[in-house]
mmCIF file of C-alpha atoms in Angstrom:
data_model
loop_
_atom_site.group_PDB
_atom_site.id
_atom_site.type_symbol
_atom_site.label_atom_id
_atom_site.label_comp_id
_atom_site.label_asym_id
_atom_site.label_seq_id
_atom_site.Cartn_x
_atom_site.Cartn_y
_atom_site.Cartn_z
ATOM 1 C CA MET T 1 0.000 0.000 0.000
ATOM 2 C CA SER T 2 0.974 3.645 -0.348
ATOM 3 C CA ASP T 3 2.993 5.244 2.414
ATOM 4 C CA ASP T 4 0.526 8.155 2.254
ATOM 5 C CA ASP T 5 -2.126 7.167 4.777
ATOM 6 C CA ASN T 6 -4.535 9.776 3.412
ATOM 7 C CA SER T 7 -4.378 8.860 -0.289
ATOM 8 C CA PRO T 8 -7.192 6.930 -2.024
ATOM 9 C CA ILE T 9 -6.480 3.307 -2.887
ATOM 10 C CA SER T 10 -5.642 2.912 -6.568
ATOM 11 C CA ALA T 11 -7.140 0.247 -8.806
ATOM 12 C CA ARG T 12 -3.703 -1.400 -9.034
ATOM 13 C CA ALA T 13 -3.355 -1.519 -5.245
ATOM 14 C CA ALA T 14 -6.884 -2.917 -4.891
ATOM 15 C CA LYS T 15 -6.032 -5.645 -7.391
ATOM 16 C CA GLN T 16 -3.184 -6.742 -5.143
ATOM 17 C CA LEU T 17 -5.475 -6.811 -2.094
ATOM 18 C CA PHE T 18 -7.792 -9.409 -3.676
ATOM 19 C CA ALA T 19 -5.390 -11.217 -6.041
ATOM 20 C CA GLU T 20 -5.249 -14.470 -4.033
ATOM 21 C CA LEU T 21 -9.062 -14.780 -4.184
ATOM 22 C CA ARG T 22 -9.423 -14.685 -7.960
ATOM 23 C CA SER T 23 -10.010 -18.423 -8.337
ATOM 24 C CA ALA T 24 -12.510 -18.719 -5.473
ATOM 25 C CA PRO T 25 -15.984 -19.825 -6.638
ATOM 26 C CA ALA T 26 -17.850 -17.277 -4.527
ATOM 27 C CA LEU T 27 -17.126 -14.747 -1.792
ATOM 28 C CA VAL T 28 -19.248 -13.238 0.962
ATOM 29 C CA LEU T 29 -18.515 -9.604 1.864
ATOM 30 C CA ALA T 30 -19.423 -8.614 5.434
ATOM 31 C CA VAL T 31 -20.720 -5.048 5.135
ATOM 32 C CA SER T 32 -22.251 -3.162 8.055
ATOM 33 C CA GLY T 33 -22.537 0.247 6.415
ATOM 34 C CA GLY T 34 -19.569 1.891 8.132
ATOM 35 C CA PRO T 35 -16.676 3.351 6.128
ATOM 36 C CA ASP T 36 -14.400 0.316 6.362
ATOM 37 C CA SER T 37 -16.904 -2.255 5.123
ATOM 38 C CA VAL T 38 -18.451 0.040 2.496
ATOM 39 C CA ALA T 39 -14.939 0.622 1.129
ATOM 40 C CA LEU T 40 -14.388 -3.151 1.105
ATOM 41 C CA MET T 41 -17.566 -3.595 -0.947
ATOM 42 C CA TRP T 42 -16.700 -0.807 -3.382
ATOM 43 C CA LEU T 43 -13.106 -1.992 -3.866
ATOM 44 C CA ALA T 44 -14.165 -5.627 -4.333
ATOM 45 C CA ALA T 45 -16.825 -4.650 -6.881
ATOM 46 C CA ARG T 46 -14.264 -2.588 -8.846
ATOM 47 C CA TRP T 47 -11.802 -5.482 -8.724
ATOM 48 C CA LYS T 48 -14.460 -7.947 -9.942
ATOM 49 C CA ARG T 49 -15.372 -5.705 -12.889
ATOM 50 C CA GLY T 50 -11.768 -5.875 -14.064
ATOM 51 C CA LEU T 51 -11.831 -9.675 -14.325
ATOM 52 C CA ALA T 52 -12.960 -11.646 -17.350
ATOM 53 C CA ARG T 53 -14.140 -14.267 -14.873
ATOM 54 C CA GLY T 54 -14.144 -14.057 -11.126
ATOM 55 C CA PRO T 55 -15.916 -15.084 -7.933
ATOM 56 C CA GLN T 56 -19.593 -14.467 -7.378
ATOM 57 C CA LEU T 57 -19.843 -11.695 -4.760
ATOM 58 C CA THR T 58 -22.609 -11.642 -2.152
ATOM 59 C CA VAL T 59 -22.913 -8.779 0.328
ATOM 60 C CA VAL T 60 -24.213 -9.722 3.783
ATOM 61 C CA THR T 61 -25.278 -7.251 6.472
ATOM 62 C CA VAL T 62 -25.855 -8.507 10.006
ATOM 63 C CA ASP T 63 -28.450 -6.558 11.994
ATOM 64 C CA HIS T 64 -27.791 -7.308 15.655
ATOM 65 C CA GLY T 65 -31.036 -5.638 16.717
ATOM 66 C CA LEU T 66 -29.162 -3.384 19.140
ATOM 67 C CA ARG T 67 -29.735 -0.002 17.481
ATOM 68 C CA PRO T 68 -32.886 1.369 15.802
ATOM 69 C CA GLU T 69 -30.716 2.825 13.000
ATOM 70 C CA ALA T 70 -29.373 -0.590 12.009
ATOM 71 C CA ALA T 71 -32.327 -1.526 9.779
ATOM 72 C CA ARG T 72 -32.028 1.738 7.837
ATOM 73 C CA GLU T 73 -28.282 1.234 7.456
ATOM 74 C CA ALA T 74 -28.867 -2.283 6.117
ATOM 75 C CA ARG T 75 -31.289 -0.890 3.515
ATOM 76 C CA GLU T 76 -28.686 1.672 2.459
ATOM 77 C CA VAL T 77 -26.079 -1.070 2.045
ATOM 78 C CA LYS T 78 -28.593 -3.027 -0.051
ATOM 79 C CA ARG T 79 -29.180 0.033 -2.259
ATOM 80 C CA LEU T 80 -25.450 0.609 -2.821
ATOM 81 C CA ALA T 81 -24.859 -3.104 -3.455
ATOM 82 C CA ALA T 82 -27.553 -3.047 -6.146
ATOM 83 C CA GLU T 83 -25.877 -0.024 -7.777
ATOM 84 C CA LEU T 84 -22.639 -2.002 -7.857
ATOM 85 C CA GLY T 85 -24.366 -5.051 -9.317
ATOM 86 C CA LEU T 86 -23.976 -7.183 -6.200
ATOM 87 C CA ALA T 87 -26.459 -9.484 -4.475
ATOM 88 C CA HIS T 88 -27.312 -8.545 -0.895
ATOM 89 C CA ARG T 89 -28.790 -10.261 2.147
ATOM 90 C CA THR T 90 -29.631 -8.932 5.616
ATOM 91 C CA LEU T 91 -29.370 -11.429 8.482
ATOM 92 C CA ARG T 92 -30.720 -10.708 11.962
ATOM 93 C CA TRP T 93 -29.422 -11.801 15.337
ATOM 94 C CA ARG T 94 -32.598 -12.917 17.025
ATOM 95 C CA GLY T 95 -33.273 -13.947 20.590
ATOM 96 C CA ALA T 96 -32.345 -12.577 24.008
ATOM 97 C CA LYS T 97 -29.175 -10.500 24.322
ATOM 98 C CA PRO T 98 -26.790 -10.944 27.271
ATOM 99 C CA ASP T 99 -26.560 -8.297 29.992
ATOM 100 C CA THR T 100 -22.769 -8.628 30.141
ATOM 101 C CA GLY T 101 -20.182 -9.392 27.482
ATOM 102 C CA LEU T 102 -22.406 -7.945 24.767
ATOM 103 C CA PRO T 103 -19.635 -7.022 22.255
ATOM 104 C CA ALA T 104 -18.170 -10.533 22.377
ATOM 105 C CA ALA T 105 -21.590 -12.174 22.064
ATOM 106 C CA ALA T 106 -22.496 -9.922 19.130
ATOM 107 C CA ARG T 107 -19.207 -10.770 17.425
ATOM 108 C CA GLU T 108 -19.814 -14.513 17.863
ATOM 109 C CA ALA T 109 -23.332 -14.154 16.460
ATOM 110 C CA ARG T 110 -22.035 -12.149 13.514
ATOM 111 C CA TYR T 111 -19.443 -14.750 12.536
ATOM 112 C CA ARG T 112 -21.933 -17.580 12.949
ATOM 113 C CA LEU T 113 -24.435 -15.864 10.650
ATOM 114 C CA LEU T 114 -21.738 -14.971 8.115
ATOM 115 C CA ALA T 115 -20.511 -18.572 7.990
ATOM 116 C CA GLN T 116 -24.087 -19.743 7.476
ATOM 117 C CA ALA T 117 -24.527 -17.227 4.640
ATOM 118 C CA ALA T 118 -21.290 -18.410 3.028
ATOM 119 C CA ARG T 119 -22.420 -22.033 3.066
ATOM 120 C CA ASN T 120 -25.772 -21.065 1.565
ATOM 121 C CA ALA T 121 -24.046 -19.075 -1.179
ATOM 122 C CA GLY T 122 -21.468 -21.765 -1.931
ATOM 123 C CA ALA T 123 -18.737 -19.328 -0.881
ATOM 124 C CA SER T 124 -15.340 -20.548 0.264
ATOM 125 C CA HIS T 125 -14.376 -17.278 1.951
ATOM 126 C CA VAL T 126 -15.913 -14.506 4.049
ATOM 127 C CA LEU T 127 -14.219 -11.110 3.687
ATOM 128 C CA THR T 128 -14.252 -8.682 6.607
ATOM 129 C CA ALA T 129 -13.051 -5.082 6.636
ATOM 130 C CA HIS T 130 -10.634 -5.134 9.583
ATOM 131 C CA THR T 131 -7.986 -2.454 9.098
ATOM 132 C CA ARG T 132 -4.542 -1.628 10.439
ATOM 133 C CA ASP T 133 -6.261 0.540 13.054
ATOM 134 C CA ASP T 134 -8.323 -2.449 14.204
ATOM 135 C CA GLN T 135 -5.140 -4.518 14.420
ATOM 136 C CA ALA T 136 -3.500 -1.909 16.659
ATOM 137 C CA GLU T 137 -6.577 -1.722 18.908
ATOM 138 C CA THR T 138 -6.773 -5.515 19.166
ATOM 139 C CA LEU T 139 -3.123 -5.677 20.211
ATOM 140 C CA LEU T 140 -3.747 -3.079 22.935
ATOM 141 C CA MET T 141 -6.866 -4.889 24.188
ATOM 142 C CA ARG T 142 -5.013 -8.167 24.509
ATOM 143 C CA LEU T 143 -1.990 -6.476 26.038
ATOM 144 C CA VAL T 144 -3.988 -4.938 28.888
ATOM 145 C CA ARG T 145 -5.726 -8.291 29.460
ATOM 146 C CA GLY T 146 -2.377 -10.031 29.877
ATOM 147 C CA SER T 147 -2.627 -12.262 26.809
ATOM 148 C CA GLY T 148 0.171 -14.646 25.919
ATOM 149 C CA LEU T 149 2.261 -14.623 22.778
ATOM 150 C CA ALA T 150 -0.490 -16.207 20.664
ATOM 151 C CA GLY T 151 -3.009 -13.559 21.721
ATOM 152 C CA LEU T 152 -0.581 -10.682 21.179
ATOM 153 C CA SER T 153 -0.134 -11.855 17.598
ATOM 154 C CA ALA T 154 -3.558 -10.202 17.173
ATOM 155 C CA MET T 155 -5.511 -10.903 13.968
ATOM 156 C CA ALA T 156 -4.251 -12.979 11.067
ATOM 157 C CA ARG T 157 -5.013 -12.215 7.435
ATOM 158 C CA LEU T 158 -6.471 -15.702 6.975
ATOM 159 C CA THR T 159 -8.222 -17.809 9.606
ATOM 160 C CA GLU T 160 -10.592 -20.769 9.446
ATOM 161 C CA ARG T 161 -13.881 -20.545 11.309
ATOM 162 C CA ASP T 162 -17.013 -22.680 11.196
ATOM 163 C CA GLY T 163 -15.912 -24.389 7.986
ATOM 164 C CA VAL T 164 -15.137 -21.246 5.980
ATOM 165 C CA VAL T 165 -12.019 -19.112 5.589
ATOM 166 C CA LEU T 166 -12.137 -15.598 7.020
ATOM 167 C CA VAL T 167 -10.088 -13.140 4.983
ATOM 168 C CA ARG T 168 -9.040 -9.679 6.142
ATOM 169 C CA PRO T 169 -7.700 -8.121 2.924
ATOM 170 C CA LEU T 170 -7.528 -4.615 4.442
ATOM 171 C CA LEU T 171 -5.484 -5.566 7.508
ATOM 172 C CA ASP T 172 -2.452 -3.547 6.328
ATOM 173 C CA VAL T 173 -4.572 -0.579 5.205
ATOM 174 C CA PRO T 174 -5.192 2.426 7.489
ATOM 175 C CA LYS T 175 -8.781 3.537 7.968
ATOM 176 C CA SER T 176 -7.865 7.008 6.686
ATOM 177 C CA GLN T 177 -7.092 5.562 3.236
ATOM 178 C CA LEU T 178 -10.472 3.877 3.073
ATOM 179 C CA ILE T 179 -12.250 7.115 3.965
ATOM 180 C CA ALA T 180 -10.185 8.967 1.332
ATOM 181 C CA THR T 181 -11.173 6.312 -1.219
ATOM 182 C CA LEU T 182 -14.881 6.735 -0.479
ATOM 183 C CA ARG T 183 -14.684 10.508 -0.552
ATOM 184 C CA ARG T 184 -13.051 10.474 -3.975
ATOM 185 C CA ALA T 185 -15.756 8.087 -5.217
ATOM 186 C CA LYS T 186 -18.431 10.283 -3.562
ATOM 187 C CA ILE T 187 -19.874 7.366 -1.616
ATOM 188 C CA GLY T 188 -21.507 7.913 1.763
ATOM 189 C CA PHE T 189 -21.313 5.671 4.807
ATOM 190 C CA ALA T 190 -22.917 5.273 8.214
ATOM 191 C CA ASP T 191 -21.535 6.446 11.539
ATOM 192 C CA ASP T 192 -22.050 3.916 14.329
ATOM 193 C CA PRO T 193 -22.087 5.805 17.672
ATOM 194 C CA THR T 194 -21.171 2.638 19.579
ATOM 195 C CA ASN T 195 -17.676 3.025 18.114
ATOM 196 C CA ARG T 196 -17.297 6.007 20.482
ATOM 197 C CA ASP T 197 -19.202 4.567 23.443
ATOM 198 C CA THR T 198 -16.710 4.556 26.314
ATOM 199 C CA ALA T 199 -18.813 1.968 28.143
ATOM 200 C CA PHE T 200 -16.861 -0.528 26.033
ATOM 201 C CA THR T 201 -13.140 -1.309 26.153
ATOM 202 C CA ARG T 202 -12.249 -0.851 22.491
ATOM 203 C CA PRO T 203 -13.514 2.743 22.198
ATOM 204 C CA ARG T 204 -11.661 3.668 25.409
ATOM 205 C CA LEU T 205 -8.416 2.276 24.033
ATOM 206 C CA ARG T 206 -9.114 3.878 20.649
ATOM 207 C CA ALA T 207 -9.227 7.252 22.389
ATOM 208 C CA LEU T 208 -5.679 6.636 23.662
ATOM 209 C CA LEU T 209 -4.190 6.045 20.221
ATOM 210 C CA PRO T 210 -3.451 9.720 19.431
ATOM 211 C CA GLN T 211 -1.407 9.983 22.645
ATOM 212 C CA LEU T 212 0.429 6.767 21.838
ATOM 213 C CA ALA T 213 1.059 7.979 18.296
ATOM 214 C CA ALA T 214 2.683 11.135 19.684
ATOM 215 C CA GLU T 215 5.181 8.831 21.435
ATOM 216 C CA GLY T 216 5.801 6.810 18.287
ATOM 217 C CA GLY T 217 3.201 4.124 19.002
ATOM 218 C CA ASP T 218 0.924 4.769 16.031
ATOM 219 C CA SER T 219 -1.171 2.101 14.310
ATOM 220 C CA ARG T 220 1.625 1.325 11.867
ATOM 221 C CA SER T 221 4.149 0.523 14.604
ATOM 222 C CA LEU T 222 1.617 -1.396 16.703
ATOM 223 C CA ALA T 223 0.531 -3.481 13.715
ATOM 224 C CA ARG T 224 4.186 -4.125 12.906
ATOM 225 C CA LEU T 225 4.681 -5.344 16.476
ATOM 226 C CA ALA T 226 1.694 -7.694 16.121
ATOM 227 C CA GLY T 227 3.234 -9.092 12.936
ATOM 228 C CA ARG T 228 6.583 -9.698 14.622
ATOM 229 C CA LEU T 229 4.885 -11.407 17.549
ATOM 230 C CA ALA T 230 2.956 -13.575 15.078
ATOM 231 C CA ARG T 231 6.262 -14.681 13.545
ATOM 232 C CA ALA T 232 7.631 -15.567 16.978
ATOM 233 C CA ASN T 233 4.423 -17.395 17.857
ATOM 234 C CA ALA T 234 4.623 -19.466 14.675
ATOM 235 C CA ALA T 235 8.235 -20.383 15.507
ATOM 236 C CA VAL T 236 7.258 -21.525 19.012
ATOM 237 C CA ASP T 237 4.463 -23.641 17.540
ATOM 238 C CA VAL T 238 7.041 -25.432 15.388
ATOM 239 C CA LEU T 239 9.057 -26.171 18.539
ATOM 240 C CA VAL T 240 5.928 -27.521 20.228
ATOM 241 C CA ASP T 241 5.233 -29.773 17.229
ATOM 242 C CA GLY T 242 8.763 -31.151 17.519
ATOM 243 C CA ALA T 243 8.465 -31.629 21.272
ATOM 244 C CA GLU T 244 5.197 -33.505 20.810
ATOM 245 C CA ARG T 245 6.825 -35.892 18.322
ATOM 246 C CA PHE T 246 9.805 -36.317 20.672
ATOM 247 C CA LEU T 247 7.532 -37.301 23.564
ATOM 248 C CA GLN T 248 5.608 -39.702 21.318
ATOM 249 C CA LEU T 249 8.876 -41.408 20.330
ATOM 250 C CA ARG T 250 9.830 -41.707 23.997
ATOM 251 C CA ALA T 251 6.498 -43.425 24.625
ATOM 252 C CA ARG T 252 7.075 -46.196 22.076
ATOM 253 C CA GLY T 253 6.645 -49.588 23.662
ATOM 254 C CA ASP T 254 4.398 -48.239 26.418
ATOM 255 C CA ALA T 255 0.817 -49.382 26.524
ATOM 256 C CA PRO T 256 -1.283 -46.716 24.736
ATOM 257 C CA GLN T 257 -3.796 -44.809 26.829
ATOM 258 C CA ALA T 258 -7.266 -45.237 25.344
ATOM 259 C CA GLY T 259 -8.906 -41.901 24.568
ATOM 260 C CA GLY T 260 -6.125 -39.790 26.029
ATOM 261 C CA ARG T 261 -2.516 -38.652 25.867
ATOM 262 C CA SER T 262 0.450 -39.609 27.989
ATOM 263 C CA PHE T 263 3.896 -38.004 28.367
ATOM 264 C CA GLU T 264 7.005 -39.235 30.154
ATOM 265 C CA ALA T 265 7.254 -36.826 33.099
ATOM 266 C CA SER T 266 11.066 -36.598 33.250
ATOM 267 C CA ALA T 267 11.345 -35.832 29.522
ATOM 268 C CA PHE T 268 8.470 -33.329 29.734
ATOM 269 C CA ALA T 269 10.157 -31.521 32.636
ATOM 270 C CA LYS T 270 13.295 -30.824 30.579
ATOM 271 C CA LEU T 271 11.422 -28.876 27.889
ATOM 272 C CA PRO T 272 11.248 -25.039 27.936
ATOM 273 C CA GLU T 273 8.391 -23.665 30.019
ATOM 274 C CA GLU T 274 6.496 -22.142 27.076
ATOM 275 C CA VAL T 275 6.696 -25.454 25.208
ATOM 276 C CA ARG T 276 5.422 -27.385 28.249
ATOM 277 C CA LEU T 277 2.599 -24.885 28.653
ATOM 278 C CA ARG T 278 1.479 -25.248 25.045
ATOM 279 C CA LEU T 279 1.669 -29.019 25.152
ATOM 280 C CA LEU T 280 -0.671 -28.983 28.131
ATOM 281 C CA LEU T 281 -2.959 -26.430 26.510
ATOM 282 C CA ARG T 282 -3.208 -28.484 23.321
ATOM 283 C CA ALA T 283 -3.987 -31.675 25.192
ATOM 284 C CA VAL T 284 -6.557 -30.081 27.500
ATOM 285 C CA ASN T 285 -8.341 -28.347 24.618
ATOM 286 C CA ALA T 286 -8.290 -31.520 22.502
ATOM 287 C CA LEU T 287 -9.589 -33.841 25.225
ATOM 288 C CA GLY T 288 -11.615 -31.576 27.504
ATOM 289 C CA HIS T 289 -15.303 -30.929 26.917
ATOM 290 C CA GLU T 290 -15.588 -27.545 28.632
ATOM 291 C CA GLY T 291 -12.909 -25.600 26.713
ATOM 292 C CA PRO T 292 -11.125 -23.708 25.553
ATOM 293 C CA ALA T 293 -9.028 -23.569 28.693
ATOM 294 C CA GLU T 294 -8.039 -20.193 30.148
ATOM 295 C CA LEU T 295 -4.321 -19.495 29.824
ATOM 296 C CA GLY T 296 -3.972 -18.452 33.470
ATOM 297 C CA LYS T 297 -5.517 -21.714 34.664
ATOM 298 C CA VAL T 298 -3.209 -23.753 32.439
ATOM 299 C CA GLU T 299 -0.260 -21.799 33.858
ATOM 300 C CA ALA T 300 -1.410 -22.672 37.384
ATOM 301 C CA LEU T 301 -1.787 -26.326 36.368
ATOM 302 C CA LEU T 302 1.724 -26.356 34.895
ATOM 303 C CA ALA T 303 3.177 -24.879 38.096
ATOM 304 C CA ALA T 304 1.481 -27.578 40.180
ATOM 305 C CA LEU T 305 2.579 -30.257 37.726
ATOM 306 C CA ASP T 306 6.197 -29.044 37.717
ATOM 307 C CA GLN T 307 6.243 -29.094 41.504
ATOM 308 C CA ALA T 308 4.765 -32.602 41.608
ATOM 309 C CA ILE T 309 7.229 -33.892 38.994
ATOM 310 C CA ALA T 310 10.190 -32.420 40.899
ATOM 311 C CA ALA T 311 8.995 -34.023 44.145
ATOM 312 C CA SER T 312 8.384 -37.327 42.390
ATOM 313 C CA LEU T 313 11.830 -37.377 40.770
ATOM 314 C CA ALA T 314 13.443 -36.525 44.102
ATOM 315 C CA ALA T 315 11.757 -39.536 45.725
ATOM 316 C CA SER T 316 13.057 -43.084 45.419
ATOM 317 C CA PRO T 317 12.556 -44.759 42.005
ATOM 318 C CA ARG T 318 10.298 -47.355 43.659
ATOM 319 C CA ALA T 319 8.030 -44.639 45.094
ATOM 320 C CA ALA T 320 7.937 -42.778 41.759
ATOM 321 C CA ALA T 321 6.922 -45.929 39.869
ATOM 322 C CA ASN T 322 4.298 -47.287 42.254
ATOM 323 C CA GLY T 323 1.447 -46.058 40.026
ATOM 324 C CA ARG T 324 -0.405 -44.093 42.690
ATOM 325 C CA PRO T 325 -1.403 -40.594 41.446
ATOM 326 C CA VAL T 326 0.931 -37.888 42.772
ATOM 327 C CA LEU T 327 -1.310 -35.195 41.233
ATOM 328 C CA LYS T 328 -4.864 -35.324 39.940
ATOM 329 C CA GLN T 329 -6.747 -32.249 38.673
ATOM 330 C CA THR T 330 -9.524 -31.380 36.259
ATOM 331 C CA LEU T 331 -9.458 -28.397 33.917
ATOM 332 C CA ALA T 332 -11.898 -27.417 31.157
ATOM 333 C CA GLY T 333 -13.405 -30.897 31.132
ATOM 334 C CA ALA T 334 -10.070 -32.736 31.027
ATOM 335 C CA LEU T 335 -8.552 -34.918 33.750
ATOM 336 C CA ILE T 336 -4.815 -34.422 34.270
ATOM 337 C CA SER T 337 -2.858 -36.785 36.499
ATOM 338 C CA LEU T 338 0.740 -37.673 37.331
ATOM 339 C CA ALA T 339 1.297 -41.318 38.199
ATOM 340 C CA GLY T 340 4.017 -43.889 37.608
ATOM 341 C CA GLY T 341 6.377 -41.281 36.200
ATOM 342 C CA ARG T 342 3.943 -40.282 33.447
ATOM 343 C CA ILE T 343 1.563 -37.403 32.824
ATOM 344 C CA HIS T 344 -1.869 -38.547 31.673
ATOM 345 C CA ILE T 345 -4.509 -36.304 30.080
ATOM 346 C CA ALA T 346 -7.955 -37.736 29.317
ATOM 347 C CA PRO T 347 -11.560 -36.536 29.142
ATOM 348 C CA ALA T 348 -12.934 -35.977 32.638
ATOM 349 C CA PRO T 349 -16.098 -37.835 33.634
ATOM 350 C CA ALA T 350 -19.203 -35.816 32.847
ATOM 351 C CA ARG T 351 -20.512 -33.845 35.793
ATOM 352 C CA ARG T 352 -23.791 -35.084 37.159
ATOM 353 C CA SER T 353 -26.545 -32.502 37.143
ATOM 354 C CA LYS T 354 -28.088 -31.448 40.430
ATOM 355 C CA GLY T 355 -31.453 -32.734 39.264
ATOM 356 C CA ARG T 356 -30.019 -36.156 38.445
ATOM 357 C CA MET T 357 -28.228 -36.295 41.816
ATOM 358 C CA ARG T 358 -31.439 -35.490 43.696
ATOM 359 C CA ALA T 359 -33.293 -38.171 41.741
ATOM 360 C CA ASP T 360 -30.597 -40.751 42.522
ATOM 361 C CA GLN T 361 -30.641 -39.807 46.187
ATOM 362 C CA GLY T 362 -34.424 -40.039 46.339
ATOM 363 C CA GLY T 363 -34.382 -43.547 44.897
ATOM 364 C CA SER T 364 -31.769 -44.907 47.272
#
């Protein structure tokens, strides 16, 4: 993209944004009516017109039912989509809305509805209009929440969700360029007041960005940091893959654990802490039925496990190999135990409901 954050996006630059999607059968564009998503729609339509053959484009607007203006904004998106020669659908998030965690619940509902629309349209990809500014804000949100390396990697350009691929083609583009593009094309867009509502975390952090930019922490540098952390995170994942294979090789000849995973405790203990943490996290999320596990709880589990392994290795070999559990904990629906010099992770028994317990007690 251009180094001028206030210049409109050229047709050549737009072609590069969507080039990898040329052979896709169909694409869904998530368009709310704000400047970012309207620019995505306009740029994608211009790109499609320049192709002899290209994907079928379907515009989808999700009305969360949270603002009275949303229905009007959806109609305006439909009107503009028709002018651009694009099909449009409005999907509504129905049902009761939570009293707490509303932004997260709305986001989950939006992605679920978009994935459903993609399947109905035969689309392989859903395109969203996340920008470099959104990337910077996401990094800040996860930073203040104490996220690990994976979380601080922020958003990826491509991710798989609910059987479709989410694409963020504008992730390296500043919002100012999208607004400049729409102004040159004389295309209007909606202004969502919730983007400035300081009752929510993201708008509060967004208000801090000008101060951070004055210190050199603008969206460009924050997004660059997220990219560098993503590289580091990918490298650590490779190490974890290797460690997992190493532990599997060490387990050759041992009786396999049905429906679970098992690691040699002494070999596990010699691995770097971040690698041990991720091995546990993978196993718990794969075998538990209440996940995903919270990072802080997995860290606490690892600390307890490390302490139990050290105590076990310090004991006599006979005591370490007697098979009695030295540690036994449940986390996110997984049962983790240390016994006989091995770490075992398996699905935890299902919790009995209070109603079932009362019925059992009454029949005894």
